Amino acid sequence: MSGGRRGLNGLEVRRAEIGDAEPLAGLGRRLFEQTFAGDNSPEDMGSYVSDAFSRTRQRDELGDPDRVAWLAIIGPNPVGFATVRRGAPGD
């Protein structure tokens, strides 16, 4: 994992790349479900996360020149992410 910065307790933050699509999709899905599952039916949750956090969607977003994603990793495990999109409301 090159190009990252190591910090407290081995935390590395680096720009996500196309090859990170699968772990990013899994992390996004897990965090979204942890946050919103209690407020949604299992069917609605499954439908949303299967599209929004698919590997294909993540790959497309990582390849979008108007987006950048940062990935936080401890050891081999992704633990957080942030995405910024140029042209988003509020720009």
Short mmCIF file of N, CA and C in Angstrom, two decimals:
data_model
loop_
_atom_site.label_atom_id
_atom_site.label_comp_id
_atom_site.label_asym_id
_atom_site.label_seq_id
_atom_site.Cartn_x
_atom_site.Cartn_y
_atom_site.Cartn_z
N MET A 1 0.84 -1.16 0.00
CA MET A 1 0.00 0.00 0.00
C MET A 1 0.89 1.23 0.00
N SER A 2 1.23 1.64 -1.16
CA SER A 2 2.14 2.75 -1.29
C SER A 2 1.40 4.07 -1.36
N GLY A 3 2.15 5.15 -1.09
CA GLY A 3 1.59 6.48 -1.22
C GLY A 3 0.75 6.90 -0.03
N GLY A 4 0.71 6.09 1.01
CA GLY A 4 -0.09 6.44 2.18
C GLY A 4 0.76 7.03 3.28
N ARG A 5 0.10 7.48 4.31
CA ARG A 5 0.79 8.00 5.48
C ARG A 5 0.38 7.16 6.67
N ARG A 6 1.34 6.73 7.42
CA ARG A 6 1.06 5.94 8.62
C ARG A 6 0.96 6.88 9.80
N GLY A 7 0.01 6.57 10.67
CA GLY A 7 -0.20 7.40 11.84
C GLY A 7 -0.37 6.55 13.07
N LEU A 8 -1.18 7.02 13.96
CA LEU A 8 -1.44 6.40 15.23
C LEU A 8 -1.88 4.94 15.08
N ASN A 9 -1.27 4.06 15.84
CA ASN A 9 -1.64 2.64 15.87
C ASN A 9 -1.61 1.97 14.50
N GLY A 10 -0.71 2.39 13.63
CA GLY A 10 -0.57 1.75 12.33
C GLY A 10 -1.63 2.15 11.33
N LEU A 11 -2.40 3.18 11.62
CA LEU A 11 -3.41 3.65 10.68
C LEU A 11 -2.73 4.26 9.47
N GLU A 12 -3.14 3.80 8.29
CA GLU A 12 -2.63 4.36 7.04
C GLU A 12 -3.81 4.98 6.30
N VAL A 13 -3.61 6.18 5.79
CA VAL A 13 -4.62 6.84 4.97
C VAL A 13 -3.98 7.10 3.62
N ARG A 14 -4.64 6.63 2.57
CA ARG A 14 -4.11 6.82 1.23
C ARG A 14 -5.24 6.97 0.24
N ARG A 15 -4.90 7.50 -0.92
CA ARG A 15 -5.89 7.63 -1.98
C ARG A 15 -6.26 6.25 -2.49
N ALA A 16 -7.56 6.01 -2.63
CA ALA A 16 -8.03 4.73 -3.13
C ALA A 16 -7.79 4.63 -4.63
N GLU A 17 -7.54 3.42 -5.09
CA GLU A 17 -7.28 3.15 -6.50
C GLU A 17 -8.32 2.15 -7.01
N ILE A 18 -8.37 1.99 -8.32
CA ILE A 18 -9.33 1.07 -8.95
C ILE A 18 -9.29 -0.31 -8.29
N GLY A 19 -8.10 -0.79 -7.96
CA GLY A 19 -7.96 -2.10 -7.34
C GLY A 19 -8.56 -2.20 -5.95
N ASP A 20 -8.95 -1.07 -5.37
CA ASP A 20 -9.58 -1.06 -4.05
C ASP A 20 -11.10 -1.19 -4.12
N ALA A 21 -11.65 -1.37 -5.31
CA ALA A 21 -13.11 -1.38 -5.47
C ALA A 21 -13.77 -2.45 -4.60
N GLU A 22 -13.23 -3.65 -4.58
CA GLU A 22 -13.87 -4.72 -3.81
C GLU A 22 -13.82 -4.46 -2.31
N PRO A 23 -12.65 -4.16 -1.71
CA PRO A 23 -12.68 -3.89 -0.28
C PRO A 23 -13.47 -2.62 0.07
N LEU A 24 -13.47 -1.63 -0.80
CA LEU A 24 -14.25 -0.42 -0.55
C LEU A 24 -15.74 -0.72 -0.59
N ALA A 25 -16.17 -1.56 -1.53
CA ALA A 25 -17.58 -1.95 -1.61
C ALA A 25 -18.00 -2.69 -0.33
N GLY A 26 -17.17 -3.61 0.12
CA GLY A 26 -17.50 -4.35 1.34
C GLY A 26 -17.56 -3.46 2.57
N LEU A 27 -16.60 -2.56 2.68
CA LEU A 27 -16.57 -1.65 3.82
C LEU A 27 -17.77 -0.70 3.78
N GLY A 28 -18.05 -0.13 2.62
CA GLY A 28 -19.18 0.78 2.51
C GLY A 28 -20.49 0.10 2.85
N ARG A 29 -20.64 -1.10 2.36
CA ARG A 29 -21.87 -1.87 2.63
C ARG A 29 -22.00 -2.13 4.13
N ARG A 30 -20.92 -2.58 4.74
CA ARG A 30 -20.95 -2.91 6.17
C ARG A 30 -21.27 -1.68 7.01
N LEU A 31 -20.60 -0.56 6.73
CA LEU A 31 -20.84 0.65 7.51
C LEU A 31 -22.24 1.20 7.29
N PHE A 32 -22.73 1.15 6.06
CA PHE A 32 -24.08 1.64 5.78
C PHE A 32 -25.11 0.79 6.51
N GLU A 33 -24.93 -0.53 6.47
CA GLU A 33 -25.87 -1.42 7.16
C GLU A 33 -25.84 -1.20 8.67
N GLN A 34 -24.64 -1.02 9.24
CA GLN A 34 -24.54 -0.77 10.68
C GLN A 34 -25.26 0.51 11.07
N THR A 35 -25.21 1.50 10.21
CA THR A 35 -25.78 2.80 10.51
C THR A 35 -27.29 2.85 10.27
N PHE A 36 -27.76 2.24 9.18
CA PHE A 36 -29.15 2.46 8.76
C PHE A 36 -30.05 1.23 8.78
N ALA A 37 -29.56 0.07 9.12
CA ALA A 37 -30.39 -1.14 9.06
C ALA A 37 -31.61 -1.04 9.98
N GLY A 38 -31.46 -0.42 11.12
CA GLY A 38 -32.57 -0.33 12.06
C GLY A 38 -33.73 0.53 11.57
N ASP A 39 -33.48 1.38 10.59
CA ASP A 39 -34.50 2.30 10.08
C ASP A 39 -35.09 1.85 8.76
N ASN A 40 -34.69 0.69 8.26
CA ASN A 40 -35.13 0.23 6.94
C ASN A 40 -35.51 -1.24 6.98
N SER A 41 -36.37 -1.65 6.07
CA SER A 41 -36.71 -3.07 5.98
C SER A 41 -35.52 -3.81 5.39
N PRO A 42 -35.38 -5.09 5.70
CA PRO A 42 -34.29 -5.87 5.11
C PRO A 42 -34.32 -5.85 3.58
N GLU A 43 -35.51 -5.84 3.00
CA GLU A 43 -35.63 -5.82 1.54
C GLU A 43 -35.11 -4.51 0.96
N ASP A 44 -35.53 -3.38 1.56
CA ASP A 44 -35.06 -2.08 1.09
C ASP A 44 -33.55 -1.94 1.26
N MET A 45 -33.05 -2.39 2.41
CA MET A 45 -31.62 -2.30 2.68
C MET A 45 -30.85 -3.14 1.67
N GLY A 46 -31.28 -4.36 1.44
CA GLY A 46 -30.60 -5.23 0.49
C GLY A 46 -30.59 -4.67 -0.91
N SER A 47 -31.71 -4.12 -1.33
CA SER A 47 -31.82 -3.54 -2.66
C SER A 47 -30.86 -2.36 -2.82
N TYR A 48 -30.83 -1.49 -1.81
CA TYR A 48 -29.99 -0.30 -1.91
C TYR A 48 -28.50 -0.67 -1.90
N VAL A 49 -28.08 -1.45 -0.92
CA VAL A 49 -26.65 -1.72 -0.79
C VAL A 49 -26.11 -2.58 -1.93
N SER A 50 -26.95 -3.44 -2.50
CA SER A 50 -26.46 -4.27 -3.60
C SER A 50 -26.13 -3.42 -4.83
N ASP A 51 -26.79 -2.28 -4.97
CA ASP A 51 -26.48 -1.37 -6.08
C ASP A 51 -25.41 -0.34 -5.67
N ALA A 52 -25.66 0.37 -4.59
CA ALA A 52 -24.77 1.47 -4.19
C ALA A 52 -23.37 1.01 -3.83
N PHE A 53 -23.25 -0.20 -3.31
CA PHE A 53 -21.95 -0.69 -2.87
C PHE A 53 -21.50 -1.92 -3.65
N SER A 54 -21.90 -2.00 -4.89
CA SER A 54 -21.42 -3.09 -5.74
C SER A 54 -19.97 -2.81 -6.14
N ARG A 55 -19.24 -3.86 -6.44
CA ARG A 55 -17.86 -3.69 -6.90
C ARG A 55 -17.82 -2.88 -8.19
N THR A 56 -18.77 -3.12 -9.08
CA THR A 56 -18.82 -2.37 -10.34
C THR A 56 -19.04 -0.89 -10.10
N ARG A 57 -19.99 -0.55 -9.23
CA ARG A 57 -20.26 0.86 -8.92
C ARG A 57 -19.02 1.51 -8.31
N GLN A 58 -18.38 0.81 -7.39
CA GLN A 58 -17.19 1.38 -6.75
C GLN A 58 -16.07 1.57 -7.76
N ARG A 59 -15.89 0.61 -8.65
CA ARG A 59 -14.86 0.73 -9.69
C ARG A 59 -15.14 1.93 -10.58
N ASP A 60 -16.40 2.10 -10.98
CA ASP A 60 -16.78 3.25 -11.82
C ASP A 60 -16.52 4.57 -11.10
N GLU A 61 -16.88 4.63 -9.83
CA GLU A 61 -16.68 5.87 -9.07
C GLU A 61 -15.20 6.15 -8.85
N LEU A 62 -14.40 5.10 -8.61
CA LEU A 62 -12.96 5.31 -8.43
C LEU A 62 -12.30 5.77 -9.73
N GLY A 63 -12.87 5.41 -10.87
CA GLY A 63 -12.33 5.83 -12.16
C GLY A 63 -12.85 7.17 -12.64
N ASP A 64 -13.78 7.76 -11.91
CA ASP A 64 -14.38 9.04 -12.29
C ASP A 64 -13.39 10.17 -12.00
N PRO A 65 -12.98 10.94 -13.01
CA PRO A 65 -12.01 12.01 -12.77
C PRO A 65 -12.54 13.15 -11.90
N ASP A 66 -13.85 13.19 -11.68
CA ASP A 66 -14.43 14.22 -10.81
C ASP A 66 -14.62 13.75 -9.37
N ARG A 67 -14.08 12.60 -9.05
CA ARG A 67 -14.18 12.06 -7.69
C ARG A 67 -12.80 11.67 -7.19
N VAL A 68 -12.65 11.72 -5.89
CA VAL A 68 -11.46 11.16 -5.25
C VAL A 68 -11.94 10.49 -3.97
N ALA A 69 -11.37 9.34 -3.69
CA ALA A 69 -11.71 8.61 -2.46
C ALA A 69 -10.42 8.36 -1.69
N TRP A 70 -10.54 8.45 -0.39
CA TRP A 70 -9.44 8.17 0.53
C TRP A 70 -9.83 6.96 1.36
N LEU A 71 -8.88 6.09 1.59
CA LEU A 71 -9.11 4.84 2.30
C LEU A 71 -8.25 4.82 3.56
N ALA A 72 -8.87 4.50 4.69
CA ALA A 72 -8.15 4.35 5.95
C ALA A 72 -8.01 2.86 6.22
N ILE A 73 -6.78 2.44 6.54
CA ILE A 73 -6.47 1.02 6.68
C ILE A 73 -5.65 0.81 7.95
N ILE A 74 -5.95 -0.25 8.67
CA ILE A 74 -5.10 -0.69 9.77
C ILE A 74 -4.70 -2.12 9.44
N GLY A 75 -3.41 -2.33 9.28
CA GLY A 75 -2.93 -3.64 8.83
C GLY A 75 -3.50 -3.91 7.46
N PRO A 76 -4.09 -5.09 7.25
CA PRO A 76 -4.68 -5.38 5.94
C PRO A 76 -6.15 -4.96 5.82
N ASN A 77 -6.71 -4.38 6.90
CA ASN A 77 -8.15 -4.14 6.96
C ASN A 77 -8.55 -2.70 6.69
N PRO A 78 -9.42 -2.47 5.71
CA PRO A 78 -9.97 -1.13 5.53
C PRO A 78 -10.92 -0.84 6.69
N VAL A 79 -10.78 0.35 7.29
CA VAL A 79 -11.60 0.70 8.45
C VAL A 79 -12.41 1.98 8.25
N GLY A 80 -12.15 2.71 7.18
CA GLY A 80 -12.89 3.93 6.92
C GLY A 80 -12.58 4.46 5.54
N PHE A 81 -13.42 5.39 5.07
CA PHE A 81 -13.19 6.00 3.77
C PHE A 81 -13.88 7.34 3.72
N ALA A 82 -13.45 8.14 2.79
CA ALA A 82 -14.09 9.43 2.50
C ALA A 82 -14.05 9.63 0.99
N THR A 83 -15.12 10.18 0.46
CA THR A 83 -15.21 10.44 -0.96
C THR A 83 -15.58 11.90 -1.17
N VAL A 84 -14.92 12.54 -2.14
CA VAL A 84 -15.22 13.92 -2.49
C VAL A 84 -15.51 13.95 -4.00
N ARG A 85 -16.54 14.68 -4.36
CA ARG A 85 -16.91 14.77 -5.77
C ARG A 85 -16.96 16.23 -6.19
N ARG A 86 -16.23 16.56 -7.26
CA ARG A 86 -16.26 17.91 -7.82
C ARG A 86 -17.62 18.11 -8.49
N GLY A 87 -18.18 19.28 -8.32
CA GLY A 87 -19.47 19.57 -8.93
C GLY A 87 -20.64 19.16 -8.06
N ALA A 88 -20.36 18.69 -6.86
CA ALA A 88 -21.43 18.30 -5.95
C ALA A 88 -22.13 19.55 -5.43
N PRO A 89 -23.39 19.44 -5.05
CA PRO A 89 -24.08 20.59 -4.47
C PRO A 89 -23.26 21.18 -3.35
N GLY A 90 -23.21 22.47 -3.29
CA GLY A 90 -22.43 23.16 -2.28
C GLY A 90 -21.08 23.63 -2.78
N ASP A 91 -20.70 23.25 -4.00
CA ASP A 91 -19.43 23.72 -4.57
C ASP A 91 -19.52 25.20 -4.87
#
